[in-house]
Amino acid sequence: MFNHLLSLLIWLPVVGAIPVLFAGSARPNLARWLSMLVAVLTFVASLFLLVRYNADTGGMQLTESYLWIASWGVHYGLAVDGISVALIVMTTFVGILVIAGAWEVIQDKPHQYMAAMLMLEGLLIGVFCATDALLFYALFEAILIPMFILIGVWGGPRRVYATLKFFIYTFFGSVFMLIALLYLYQKAGTFDLATLAALPLTFKEQAWIFFAFLIAFAIKVPMVPVHTWLPDAHVEAPTGGSVVLAAVMLKVGTYGMLRFILPIVPDAGAHFAWLIIVLSLIAIVYIGYVALVQEDMKKLVAYSSVAHMGFVTLGIFIAFALVREQGSTDMALLGMQGAMVQMISHGFVSGAMFTCIGVMYDRMHTRQIKDYGGVINAMPWFGFFYVLFAMANCGLPGTSGFVGEFMVILASFAASPWIALFAAFTLIIGAGYTLWLVKRVLWGEITNPHVAEMKEINGRETFVLVAFAAAVLALGIWPQPLIHLMDSSVSQLVQQLAIHKI
């Protein structure tokens, strides 16, 4: 089993979705229990990655490679490093909580909903361990299909508009990526990522390939100015769709930058790092102000995600500046580590925030902030979790939201105090829109009689929120195991930043 552990992780949820589908709408409970069984087994299998992966040596491990398309030399190639392991375990962890969260909420075609979630989980795991560029591209595109179905079938009133916008944006960016991959194939004769990383390229070639990859991955993150699909997708998506989209799917964009831009076009990445740094700061500051004026809770948290993911891209590309301009590998390592920790932290915090919004929506059927007020009077235990996740969203020390952002700010200060100043400004803006949201939703007297009728969270909802809270606090109080898991892999990435191809 260990020799094919990565294949097991990919195909267990994908194949497991088939009996869930066959359970049919006539046996919804069977479909729910089958999907939960598959999700739990996938999570347990992912824990074996932590046992089998040697974090001290780093590098790509647990390799699998089989010839897939012989005429093109395309392989079904899989392997993981510390970053991949962290993302895969997070994906399987969130997968259980999404299935549990939809247990009673999804009454229309629950078997199809659960099957789509399982397929999406398997495809996402595949993205995080693909070592063949064409396999990565196929999975990168395939994850659009179940998410398209989730939003289009179980979404809100404007779900058709949201799904089309989501699909067109992401598919448009992928076309540029495909063109870049075909050009690289013509040069190298293979889609193997390790071979492409060693391929000599002129600066002009690197520049064109850089922007082709950047468009594809920036849309997925999403970065300013190609972020406008995200708020619409979140608002219309069912709660589970929003959780997976924010917690896992957005990480595909930044993961792609690590696997393609850094090793394949390092000179272009270093030359244009200033552009990504500027766009990241715009996301951190400007989008924070956009979140401040939102009246829909989901849209506010969606814009918050754009701002927080700005820290990830900032941490990745500030490392370019530190290595190439100052030769400071230590601070570059700190910035890159901070970006990786922020990726995982954002997965837990944003997933928890969207889950909380879903809990309230299930009772009130509205996401408008003005319709609430005094919720903590009716749901004190829920209020406790909501405040905890809000504090993590602000970056409160002791929560996961603080660790990654603080590391990126420290690294940014080494590059430029001005960059650090703008980056740190998000702590003020983030506290502003998050605390104002909490004030209007939780505190005060109950003015809406429907709020007074809201029931306290049940056992299923408590399980989901406790799991998210445990992850947020564990990562905030003791981040060292996660940092150690990714340290050798991040160090190798930082070393690649110093490599010149021209």
mmCIF file of C-alpha atoms in Angstrom, residues 303-441:
data_model
loop_
_atom_site.group_PDB
_atom_site.id
_atom_site.type_symbol
_atom_site.label_atom_id
_atom_site.label_comp_id
_atom_site.label_asym_id
_atom_site.label_seq_id
_atom_site.Cartn_x
_atom_site.Cartn_y
_atom_site.Cartn_z
ATOM 1 C CA TYR A 303 -12.701 39.848 -0.024
ATOM 2 C CA SER A 304 -10.895 39.096 3.213
ATOM 3 C CA SER A 305 -9.555 35.935 1.552
ATOM 4 C CA VAL A 306 -8.114 37.975 -1.307
ATOM 5 C CA ALA A 307 -6.318 40.205 1.216
ATOM 6 C CA HIS A 308 -4.955 37.293 3.252
ATOM 7 C CA MET A 309 -3.786 35.403 0.160
ATOM 8 C CA GLY A 310 -1.885 38.576 -0.715
ATOM 9 C CA PHE A 311 0.433 37.671 2.154
ATOM 10 C CA VAL A 312 1.195 34.339 0.509
ATOM 11 C CA THR A 313 2.208 35.874 -2.825
ATOM 12 C CA LEU A 314 4.108 38.633 -0.996
ATOM 13 C CA GLY A 315 6.088 36.072 1.029
ATOM 14 C CA ILE A 316 6.960 34.051 -2.085
ATOM 15 C CA PHE A 317 8.166 36.954 -4.210
ATOM 16 C CA ILE A 318 9.796 39.001 -1.450
ATOM 17 C CA ALA A 319 12.132 36.004 -1.246
ATOM 18 C CA PHE A 320 13.248 36.733 -4.824
ATOM 19 C CA ALA A 321 14.205 40.284 -3.854
ATOM 20 C CA LEU A 322 16.011 39.163 -0.707
ATOM 21 C CA VAL A 323 18.072 36.483 -2.471
ATOM 22 C CA ARG A 324 18.873 38.262 -5.729
ATOM 23 C CA GLU A 325 19.377 41.827 -4.451
ATOM 24 C CA GLN A 326 20.648 41.345 -0.900
ATOM 25 C CA GLY A 327 21.899 37.754 -0.851
ATOM 26 C CA SER A 328 19.918 37.207 2.354
ATOM 27 C CA THR A 329 18.888 33.568 2.194
ATOM 28 C CA ASP A 330 17.945 33.448 5.883
ATOM 29 C CA MET A 331 15.320 36.192 5.594
ATOM 30 C CA ALA A 332 14.160 34.785 2.262
ATOM 31 C CA LEU A 333 13.652 31.453 4.006
ATOM 32 C CA LEU A 334 11.653 33.192 6.739
ATOM 33 C CA GLY A 335 9.416 34.914 4.180
ATOM 34 C CA MET A 336 8.840 31.728 2.206
ATOM 35 C CA GLN A 337 8.103 29.753 5.383
ATOM 36 C CA GLY A 338 5.654 32.457 6.437
ATOM 37 C CA ALA A 339 3.895 32.208 3.072
ATOM 38 C CA MET A 340 3.548 28.439 3.436
ATOM 39 C CA VAL A 341 2.234 28.694 7.014
ATOM 40 C CA GLN A 342 -0.201 31.392 5.862
ATOM 41 C CA MET A 343 -1.499 29.055 3.144
ATOM 42 C CA ILE A 344 -2.375 26.381 5.693
ATOM 43 C CA SER A 345 -3.669 28.858 8.271
ATOM 44 C CA HIS A 346 -5.924 30.585 5.757
ATOM 45 C CA GLY A 347 -7.385 27.203 4.868
ATOM 46 C CA PHE A 348 -8.532 26.648 8.445
ATOM 47 C CA VAL A 349 -9.573 30.234 9.275
ATOM 48 C CA SER A 350 -11.476 30.954 6.070
ATOM 49 C CA GLY A 351 -13.125 27.524 6.162
ATOM 50 C CA ALA A 352 -14.240 28.200 9.730
ATOM 51 C CA MET A 353 -15.568 31.676 8.895
ATOM 52 C CA PHE A 354 -17.635 30.379 5.982
ATOM 53 C CA THR A 355 -18.904 27.520 8.151
ATOM 54 C CA CYS A 356 -20.088 30.019 10.781
ATOM 55 C CA ILE A 357 -21.889 32.041 8.126
ATOM 56 C CA GLY A 358 -23.493 28.829 6.883
ATOM 57 C CA VAL A 359 -24.704 27.965 10.395
ATOM 58 C CA MET A 360 -26.491 31.317 10.650
ATOM 59 C CA TYR A 361 -27.826 31.128 7.081
ATOM 60 C CA ASP A 362 -29.379 27.715 7.756
ATOM 61 C CA ARG A 363 -31.475 29.332 10.497
ATOM 62 C CA MET A 364 -32.213 32.769 9.014
ATOM 63 C CA HIS A 365 -31.839 32.236 5.248
ATOM 64 C CA THR A 366 -30.135 35.596 4.845
ATOM 65 C CA ARG A 367 -26.518 36.709 4.698
ATOM 66 C CA GLN A 368 -27.224 40.428 5.057
ATOM 67 C CA ILE A 369 -25.459 41.867 8.105
ATOM 68 C CA LYS A 370 -28.334 44.266 8.818
ATOM 69 C CA ASP A 371 -30.713 41.341 9.408
ATOM 70 C CA TYR A 372 -28.743 40.194 12.448
ATOM 71 C CA GLY A 373 -27.694 41.691 15.771
ATOM 72 C CA GLY A 374 -27.584 40.144 19.231
ATOM 73 C CA VAL A 375 -27.027 36.604 17.909
ATOM 74 C CA ILE A 376 -24.868 35.744 20.921
ATOM 75 C CA ASN A 377 -27.918 36.152 23.162
ATOM 76 C CA ALA A 378 -29.644 33.303 21.345
ATOM 77 C CA MET A 379 -26.545 31.215 20.518
ATOM 78 C CA PRO A 380 -23.836 31.793 23.156
ATOM 79 C CA TRP A 381 -21.738 28.728 22.276
ATOM 80 C CA PHE A 382 -21.837 29.635 18.608
ATOM 81 C CA GLY A 383 -20.819 33.167 19.559
ATOM 82 C CA PHE A 384 -17.742 31.799 21.327
ATOM 83 C CA PHE A 385 -16.531 30.017 18.178
ATOM 84 C CA TYR A 386 -17.406 32.936 15.923
ATOM 85 C CA VAL A 387 -15.364 35.361 18.029
ATOM 86 C CA LEU A 388 -12.420 32.917 18.097
ATOM 87 C CA PHE A 389 -12.355 32.608 14.312
ATOM 88 C CA ALA A 390 -12.832 36.359 13.921
ATOM 89 C CA MET A 391 -9.792 36.950 16.134
ATOM 90 C CA ALA A 392 -7.792 34.504 14.009
ATOM 91 C CA ASN A 393 -8.935 36.398 10.915
ATOM 92 C CA CYS A 394 -7.551 39.573 12.520
ATOM 93 C CA GLY A 395 -4.205 37.884 13.155
ATOM 94 C CA LEU A 396 -4.435 37.694 16.951
ATOM 95 C CA PRO A 397 -1.302 36.165 18.560
ATOM 96 C CA GLY A 398 -2.021 32.644 19.749
ATOM 97 C CA THR A 399 -4.082 31.869 16.651
ATOM 98 C CA SER A 400 -2.854 30.535 13.316
ATOM 99 C CA GLY A 401 -3.663 33.841 11.612
ATOM 100 C CA PHE A 402 -0.782 35.550 13.395
ATOM 101 C CA VAL A 403 2.112 33.188 12.656
ATOM 102 C CA GLY A 404 2.424 33.321 8.870
ATOM 103 C CA GLU A 405 1.614 37.022 8.556
ATOM 104 C CA PHE A 406 4.183 37.951 11.223
ATOM 105 C CA MET A 407 6.900 35.928 9.476
ATOM 106 C CA VAL A 408 6.137 37.574 6.117
ATOM 107 C CA ILE A 409 6.158 41.059 7.683
ATOM 108 C CA LEU A 410 9.557 40.389 9.292
ATOM 109 C CA ALA A 411 10.998 39.216 5.964
ATOM 110 C CA SER A 412 9.452 42.213 4.181
ATOM 111 C CA PHE A 413 11.124 44.572 6.653
ATOM 112 C CA ALA A 414 14.511 43.122 5.681
ATOM 113 C CA ALA A 415 13.731 43.911 2.034
ATOM 114 C CA SER A 416 12.189 47.346 2.648
ATOM 115 C CA PRO A 417 10.611 48.957 5.717
ATOM 116 C CA TRP A 418 8.030 50.555 3.412
ATOM 117 C CA ILE A 419 6.854 47.160 2.164
ATOM 118 C CA ALA A 420 6.621 45.948 5.762
ATOM 119 C CA LEU A 421 4.641 49.077 6.702
ATOM 120 C CA PHE A 422 2.023 48.507 4.009
ATOM 121 C CA ALA A 423 1.887 44.778 4.795
ATOM 122 C CA ALA A 424 1.432 45.426 8.523
ATOM 123 C CA PHE A 425 -1.343 47.890 7.726
ATOM 124 C CA THR A 426 -3.602 44.933 7.016
ATOM 125 C CA LEU A 427 -3.619 44.115 10.738
ATOM 126 C CA ILE A 428 -5.453 47.398 11.310
ATOM 127 C CA ILE A 429 -7.792 47.070 8.327
ATOM 128 C CA GLY A 430 -8.415 43.381 9.045
ATOM 129 C CA ALA A 431 -9.317 44.157 12.640
ATOM 130 C CA GLY A 432 -11.566 46.947 11.375
ATOM 131 C CA TYR A 433 -13.774 44.944 9.021
ATOM 132 C CA THR A 434 -13.728 41.766 11.146
ATOM 133 C CA LEU A 435 -14.537 43.373 14.504
ATOM 134 C CA TRP A 436 -17.179 45.596 12.938
ATOM 135 C CA LEU A 437 -18.765 42.465 11.461
ATOM 136 C CA VAL A 438 -18.744 40.784 14.885
ATOM 137 C CA LYS A 439 -20.198 43.883 16.542
ATOM 138 C CA ARG A 440 -23.121 44.117 14.123
ATOM 139 C CA VAL A 441 -23.879 40.384 14.012
#
